[in-house]
Amino acid sequence: MSKKKVVVGMSGGVDSSVCAYLLKEQGYDVIGVTMQIWQEDSPAYCEREGGCCGLSAVEDARRVAATIDIPYYVMNFRREFQENVIDYFVDEYLHARTPNPCIACNRYVKWESLLERSLQIGADYIATGHYARVEKLSNGRYAIRNSVTAKKDQTYALYNLTQEQLSKTLMPVGDYEKDQIRKIAEEAGLPVAHKKDSQDICFVSDGDYAAFVEREAGSVPGPGNFVTTDGIVVGQHKGITHYTIGQRKGLNISLGYPVFVVAIRPETNEVVLGNDKDVFTDHLIADRVNFMADSEFDPQKTYLGKIRYSHSGTPCHVKMLEKDKILVEFEEPVRAVTPGQALVLYSGDYVAGGGTIIQ
Amino acid sequence: MIYLDNAATTKPKKEVIDVMMPFLTEQYGNPSAIYSFSAQNKTAIQKARKQVAELINAKENSIYFTSGGTEADNWALIKTAEAYEEKGRHIITTKIEHHAILHTCDYLEKRGFEITYLGVDNDGRISLEELKQAIRKDTILISVMFANNEVGTIQPIEQIGEIASEHGIVFHTDAVQAFGHVPIDVEAMHIDLLSASGHKIYGPKGVGCLYINNSLKISSLIHGGGQERARRAGTENVPGIVGFGHAAMLAKETLKERMEKETRLRDFFIKELFNRISDIKLNGCKENRLPNNINVSFPYVEGESMLIMLDMQEICASSGSACTAGSIDPSHVLVAMGLSSDEARESVRFTISDETTEEELRATVDAVETIVSRLRSMSPYYDN
């Protein structure tokens, strides 16, 4: 029988490098691919930034591929990334929602476009260096399972993958601790063993999302009023794209008590401020639901709900409101439920499913 | 391996390497030195200059060796712009130039020059009427590539040269793809500046030249020592220049037979592709085309996927303009010729050499046929 062929998405980092190495050791026919998604490569940009930002990643990935002796290609996904990630990211901010571009990138760029192109060139699977595991459950469904490295867990950003996508996915890194991954890289002589982990949103290098949104969109809503929960105007804000729910820093408002953003109203261009309590709520509504370990949500069952990547999770119950909409009731109030972010439901170690928070 | 990417670079001829070797080993002297040890390096450069000049009917002292085509393009544009800026700041070029021209034009635009980019027809040819209309009182330079690197379309260079000369405008042509592949006569074609490269004609990389008509007064791009008659500083790349000269000489000797052979193979390959694969489209011009270029769009087939699958069978082809990273963007040339961004992504370029065989081309057509039918069968949009 011929070896199974797998395309490994290689970012040039240690995790995806070890992913490729592990699969090769396991006997797969491995092809390394770096997805070119960055947009800025005009000579002016490169002059300013001292070189094309994506190139060092490609050079690292290429070196790793040469070290473990696998074929390696760079595939162009600029258009897919622009349409599915950047345009979405900007549009969400303009609508006063806080997007999660990594989830969109996973769902549409990695597991749609990369998978499609990988199957085209004859692969049976794609693989990534995510800290997560893919398992087939006794009910016949595929699900993402928590990584053994709890603090690196990346399951939250993977809740939206379809059954078809999961059936063609390998994530060998999820079986290891981060320290072990570095050790494997070192022992295998991979040139990226000591490379720093990447942080934050890859396409906004300076962390200034509002400036990025303004550059991309051309124009953004201008300054408007800060109002309190009972409607009193207490100051001027810089424009709604500068704020997110639960934000405390950078408001430059003093009301004699700590104030937080509790709501953003694009229709009136208002940012609503409140106290710490106002930021908490015990329920939310989500739509665009994806089912993973469970083919439907059991209203009797207690799930663990996460409302953002860094949230450790709160026990909750789920009711279907209509076909593609759920009501989630938490056992205790959660802080800063943010429209646009994902609600991810866990059942034990497994991702049961999730949706996009709308209110 | 079947190598069909000769527009990207060619395999150096053994003869070329042989004449270079002494200058990489025993004859290492600096040509500028006073002692006789270096004398033969000086004469070797002179010989190469003559060999290059003869290929394009130029005077020997109008050839200036550079690090390649890109440097020659930069030099021609930037220094012509500076030399004539008192007369005007308007430059005419085309939308389908190589990035060595386009990005240099960006640079000049930022420094206050105005650039008109001529469009092209479906064949990739500019319109002489449009060129005439674009000419203004302050036009100082026309730069039109001799032949395009992606689709092989050859421009009406002689007529462009006539128009430029009638108006007293400097005419530059980026001839990197045409030099040594089709006849060029800088006198008859009224060419004032011409860029060429060594590695596209079975010579070494890292060497090329700018032909500068002796009546032009353009200054140096690279400053330093007095090499190249004080117009291009830096110790001469003697082995490269010698190899380039020899490759140019061989190109001149074999031009006619290579053109005949490559044209025959090119047409055979195109015919086979069209016989075997349905719904495909030849990009570029049927008549005015480089003998070595085949560029085809395969609807419902991602060009990048096809190239990877060809590579897995050790067939080297290319598509669009590869970026430094090695991935592929939709070609600005194909888009300028009226193809949609999808059609541009579905295109693949095959460029043959004088050593390509019919057998290799048959094997390539077999591979392409299999890949196209596989990729089309997987495409949700392809309706058989």
Coordinates of C-alpha atoms in Angstrom, one line a residue, chain A residues 15-341:
Chain A
D15 CA 5.2 23.8 16.3
S16 CA 4.4 23.3 12.6
S17 CA 8.1 22.3 12.0
V18 CA 7.8 19.6 14.6
C19 CA 4.4 18.6 13.2
A20 CA 6.1 17.9 9.8
Y21 CA 8.9 16.1 11.5
L22 CA 6.6 13.9 13.6
L23 CA 4.4 12.9 10.6
K24 CA 7.5 12.0 8.5
E25 CA 8.7 9.8 11.4
Q26 CA 5.2 8.2 11.5
G27 CA 5.6 7.2 7.9
Y28 CA 3.6 9.7 6.1
D29 CA 4.5 11.1 2.7
V30 CA 4.9 14.7 3.9
I31 CA 4.8 17.9 1.8
G32 CA 5.5 21.2 3.4
V33 CA 3.5 24.2 2.4
T34 CA 3.7 27.8 3.6
M35 CA 0.6 29.8 2.9
Q36 CA 1.4 33.2 1.5
I37 CA -1.2 35.4 3.1
W38 CA 0.5 38.7 3.8
Q39 CA -0.5 41.5 1.5
E40 CA 2.2 44.1 1.9
D41 CA 5.1 43.5 -0.5
S42 CA 5.2 46.8 -2.3
P43 CA 8.8 48.0 -2.6
A44 CA 7.8 51.0 -0.4
Y45 CA 6.6 48.7 2.3
C46 CA 9.7 46.6 2.2
E47 CA 12.0 49.6 2.3
R48 CA 10.2 50.9 5.3
E49 CA 10.0 47.6 7.2
G50 CA 13.5 46.5 6.3
G51 CA 12.4 43.6 4.1
C52 CA 9.2 41.7 3.3
C53 CA 7.8 40.5 6.6
G54 CA 6.6 37.1 5.4
L55 CA 10.0 36.2 3.8
S56 CA 11.8 35.2 7.0
A57 CA 9.0 32.8 7.8
V58 CA 9.3 31.3 4.4
E59 CA 13.1 31.0 4.7
D60 CA 12.7 29.3 8.1
A61 CA 10.1 26.9 6.8
R62 CA 12.2 26.1 3.8
R63 CA 15.2 25.4 5.9
V64 CA 13.2 23.0 8.1
A65 CA 11.9 21.2 5.0
A66 CA 15.4 20.8 3.8
T67 CA 16.6 19.5 7.1
I68 CA 13.9 16.8 7.3
D69 CA 14.1 16.2 3.6
I70 CA 10.6 16.8 2.4
P71 CA 9.3 18.7 -0.7
Y72 CA 8.3 22.2 0.1
Y73 CA 6.2 24.8 -1.7
V74 CA 4.8 28.3 -1.1
M75 CA 1.2 28.6 -2.1
N76 CA -0.5 31.9 -2.7
F77 CA -3.6 32.6 -0.6
R78 CA -3.6 36.3 -0.7
R79 CA -7.0 36.7 -2.3
E80 CA -8.6 34.2 0.0
F81 CA -7.1 35.8 3.1
Q82 CA -8.1 39.3 2.0
E83 CA -11.7 38.3 1.3
N84 CA -12.3 36.0 4.3
V85 CA -10.1 37.5 7.0
I86 CA -9.1 41.1 6.4
D87 CA -12.4 42.3 4.8
Y88 CA -14.3 40.5 7.5
F89 CA -12.1 41.9 10.3
V90 CA -12.6 45.4 9.1
D91 CA -16.3 45.0 8.5
E92 CA -16.9 43.7 12.0
Y93 CA -15.2 46.7 13.6
L94 CA -17.2 49.0 11.4
H95 CA -20.3 47.3 12.8
A96 CA -19.2 47.7 16.4
R97 CA -18.4 44.0 16.7
T98 CA -15.0 42.5 17.8
P99 CA -13.9 39.9 15.3
N100 CA -11.8 36.9 15.8
P101 CA -9.7 36.7 12.6
C102 CA -7.9 33.5 13.6
I103 CA -11.2 31.6 13.6
A104 CA -12.1 32.9 10.2
C105 CA -8.6 32.1 8.9
N106 CA -8.8 28.6 10.2
R107 CA -12.3 27.9 8.8
Y108 CA -12.0 29.5 5.4
V109 CA -8.4 29.8 4.5
K110 CA -6.7 26.9 6.1
W111 CA -9.4 24.3 6.2
E112 CA -11.2 25.4 3.0
S113 CA -8.6 26.8 0.6
L114 CA -5.5 25.0 1.8
L115 CA -7.4 21.7 2.2
E116 CA -8.9 22.1 -1.3
R117 CA -5.5 22.8 -2.9
S118 CA -3.9 20.0 -0.9
L119 CA -6.4 17.5 -2.1
Q120 CA -5.9 18.8 -5.6
I121 CA -2.2 18.0 -5.5
G122 CA -2.9 14.5 -4.3
A123 CA -2.9 14.7 -0.5
D124 CA -5.1 12.6 1.7
Y125 CA -4.8 15.0 4.7
I126 CA -3.7 18.4 5.9
A127 CA -1.9 18.8 9.2
T128 CA -1.1 21.8 11.3
G129 CA 1.0 22.5 14.4
H130 CA -2.0 23.5 16.6
Y131 CA -2.1 22.5 20.2
A132 CA -5.3 20.4 19.8
R133 CA -6.2 16.9 18.9
V134 CA -8.6 15.5 16.4
E135 CA -10.5 12.4 17.3
K136 CA -13.2 10.2 15.9
L137 CA -15.8 9.6 18.6
S138 CA -18.0 6.6 19.3
N139 CA -21.0 8.4 17.9
G140 CA -19.2 8.5 14.6
R141 CA -18.5 12.2 14.7
Y142 CA -15.1 13.9 14.6
A143 CA -14.2 16.4 17.3
I144 CA -11.4 18.6 18.4
R145 CA -10.0 17.6 21.8
N146 CA -8.1 19.7 24.3
S147 CA -4.3 19.6 23.9
V148 CA -2.3 18.1 26.6
T149 CA -0.6 21.5 26.9
A150 CA -3.4 23.2 28.8
K151 CA -1.9 26.7 28.6
K152 CA -1.3 26.5 24.9
D153 CA -4.7 25.1 24.1
Q154 CA -5.9 26.3 20.7
T155 CA -9.2 24.5 20.5
Y156 CA -11.2 27.7 20.9
A157 CA -10.1 28.9 17.4
L158 CA -11.0 25.6 15.8
Y159 CA -14.6 25.1 16.9
N160 CA -15.9 26.1 13.5
L161 CA -14.4 23.2 11.5
T162 CA -16.8 21.0 9.7
Q163 CA -17.0 17.2 10.0
E164 CA -15.7 16.8 6.4
Q165 CA -12.7 19.1 7.2
L166 CA -11.9 17.3 10.5
S167 CA -12.0 13.9 8.7
K168 CA -9.1 15.0 6.6
T169 CA -7.1 16.7 9.4
L170 CA -4.1 15.6 11.5
M171 CA -2.8 17.5 14.6
P172 CA 0.1 15.5 16.1
V173 CA 1.4 18.4 18.2
G174 CA -1.6 18.2 20.5
D175 CA -0.3 15.0 22.0
Y176 CA 2.7 16.7 23.5
E177 CA 3.7 19.4 26.0
K178 CA 5.2 22.5 24.6
D179 CA 8.5 21.7 26.3
Q180 CA 8.6 18.3 24.7
I181 CA 7.9 19.9 21.3
R182 CA 11.0 22.2 21.7
K183 CA 13.0 19.2 22.8
I184 CA 12.0 17.2 19.8
A185 CA 12.9 20.1 17.6
E186 CA 16.3 20.3 19.2
E187 CA 17.0 16.6 19.0
A188 CA 15.9 16.6 15.3
G189 CA 18.2 19.5 14.7
L190 CA 15.5 21.7 13.4
P191 CA 16.9 25.2 12.9
V192 CA 13.8 26.8 14.6
A193 CA 14.0 24.9 17.9
H194 CA 14.5 28.1 19.9
K195 CA 12.4 30.5 17.9
K196 CA 10.0 32.7 19.9
D197 CA 6.3 32.0 19.7
S198 CA 4.3 34.3 17.6
Q199 CA 1.8 36.5 19.3
D200 CA -1.3 38.5 18.5
I201 CA -3.0 39.0 15.2
C202 CA -0.5 38.3 12.5
F203 CA -1.5 41.0 10.0
V204 CA -1.6 43.9 12.5
S205 CA 2.0 43.9 13.6
D206 CA 1.8 47.0 15.8
G207 CA -1.3 46.0 17.6
D208 CA -3.2 49.2 16.6
Y209 CA -6.4 47.7 15.3
A210 CA -8.2 51.0 14.9
A211 CA -5.4 52.4 12.7
F212 CA -5.4 49.2 10.6
V213 CA -9.2 49.3 10.2
E214 CA -9.0 53.0 9.1
R215 CA -6.2 52.2 6.6
E216 CA -8.1 49.3 5.1
A217 CA -11.6 50.9 5.1
G218 CA -10.4 54.3 3.9
S219 CA -12.8 56.0 6.2
V220 CA -14.3 55.1 9.6
P221 CA -17.0 56.5 11.8
G222 CA -15.8 59.7 13.5
P223 CA -15.9 60.8 17.1
G224 CA -19.2 60.6 19.0
N225 CA -20.6 60.6 22.5
F226 CA -19.7 58.5 25.5
V227 CA -23.0 58.0 27.3
T228 CA -23.8 56.3 30.6
T229 CA -26.2 53.4 30.9
D230 CA -29.0 55.9 31.8
G231 CA -28.3 58.0 28.7
I232 CA -26.3 60.9 30.1
V233 CA -23.5 62.2 27.8
V234 CA -20.3 62.2 29.7
G235 CA -17.7 63.0 27.0
Q236 CA -16.4 62.4 23.5
H237 CA -15.0 59.2 22.1
K238 CA -12.5 58.9 19.2
G239 CA -14.7 56.7 17.0
I240 CA -16.3 53.3 17.7
T241 CA -13.6 51.3 16.0
H242 CA -11.3 52.2 18.9
Y243 CA -13.3 50.4 21.6
T244 CA -14.3 46.9 22.6
I245 CA -16.7 45.6 25.3
G246 CA -15.2 45.5 28.8
Q247 CA -12.4 47.9 27.9
R248 CA -11.2 50.1 30.7
K249 CA -7.9 51.6 29.5
G250 CA -7.7 54.6 27.2
L251 CA -11.2 56.0 27.9
N252 CA -9.9 59.2 29.5
I253 CA -13.2 59.6 31.4
S254 CA -13.4 60.0 35.1
L255 CA -16.8 59.6 36.8
G256 CA -15.5 59.0 40.3
Y257 CA -15.6 55.2 39.9
P258 CA -14.0 52.7 37.5
V259 CA -15.8 52.9 34.1
F260 CA -15.9 50.3 31.4
V261 CA -17.3 50.0 27.9
V262 CA -20.5 48.0 28.3
A263 CA -22.0 48.5 24.8
I264 CA -21.3 50.1 21.4
R265 CA -24.1 51.5 19.4
P266 CA -23.1 52.0 15.7
E267 CA -26.5 53.4 14.8
T268 CA -26.1 56.4 17.1
N269 CA -22.3 56.3 17.1
E270 CA -22.4 56.0 20.9
V271 CA -20.1 54.2 23.3
V272 CA -21.9 53.3 26.5
L273 CA -20.0 53.3 29.8
G274 CA -20.9 51.6 33.0
N275 CA -19.5 50.3 36.2
D276 CA -17.9 46.9 36.8
K277 CA -21.3 45.2 37.4
D278 CA -22.7 46.5 34.2
V279 CA -20.1 44.5 32.3
F280 CA -21.4 41.2 33.6
T281 CA -24.3 39.2 32.2
D282 CA -25.6 35.7 32.7
H283 CA -26.7 34.9 29.2
L284 CA -26.0 35.5 25.5
I285 CA -27.4 34.7 22.1
A286 CA -25.2 33.2 19.4
D287 CA -25.9 32.3 15.7
R288 CA -24.1 30.7 12.8
V289 CA -23.9 27.5 14.9
N290 CA -21.5 24.7 14.2
F291 CA -22.0 21.3 15.7
M292 CA -18.9 19.2 16.4
A293 CA -18.8 16.4 19.0
D294 CA -22.6 16.8 19.4
S295 CA -24.9 16.6 16.5
E296 CA -27.3 18.8 18.5
F297 CA -27.1 20.5 21.8
D298 CA -28.8 18.8 24.8
P299 CA -30.8 21.3 26.8
Q300 CA -30.4 19.1 29.9
K301 CA -26.7 18.9 29.7
T302 CA -24.2 21.2 31.4
Y303 CA -21.6 22.5 28.9
L304 CA -18.5 24.6 29.7
G305 CA -18.9 27.8 27.7
K306 CA -15.9 30.0 26.6
I307 CA -16.7 33.5 25.3
R308 CA -13.2 34.4 24.3
Y309 CA -9.8 32.8 23.7
S310 CA -8.5 33.7 27.2
H311 CA -11.7 32.7 29.1
S312 CA -11.3 29.6 31.2
G313 CA -14.9 28.7 30.7
T314 CA -18.1 28.9 32.8
P315 CA -20.8 26.1 33.1
C316 CA -23.8 26.8 31.1
H317 CA -27.0 25.4 29.5
V318 CA -28.0 25.7 25.9
K319 CA -31.4 26.2 24.3
M320 CA -32.1 26.2 20.6
L321 CA -34.1 29.4 19.8
E322 CA -34.5 28.7 16.1
K323 CA -32.6 26.7 13.5
D324 CA -29.4 28.5 13.6
K325 CA -29.6 30.4 16.9
I326 CA -29.0 29.5 20.5
L327 CA -29.5 31.0 23.9
V328 CA -26.8 30.2 26.4
E329 CA -27.5 30.6 30.1
F330 CA -24.5 30.7 32.4
E331 CA -24.6 29.3 35.9
E332 CA -22.8 32.5 37.1
P333 CA -22.4 35.9 35.3
V334 CA -19.6 36.2 32.8
R335 CA -17.6 39.3 32.1
A336 CA -17.7 41.3 28.8
V337 CA -19.8 39.2 26.5
T338 CA -18.6 40.7 23.2
P339 CA -20.6 40.5 19.9
G340 CA -18.5 39.1 17.1
Q341 CA -16.5 36.8 19.3

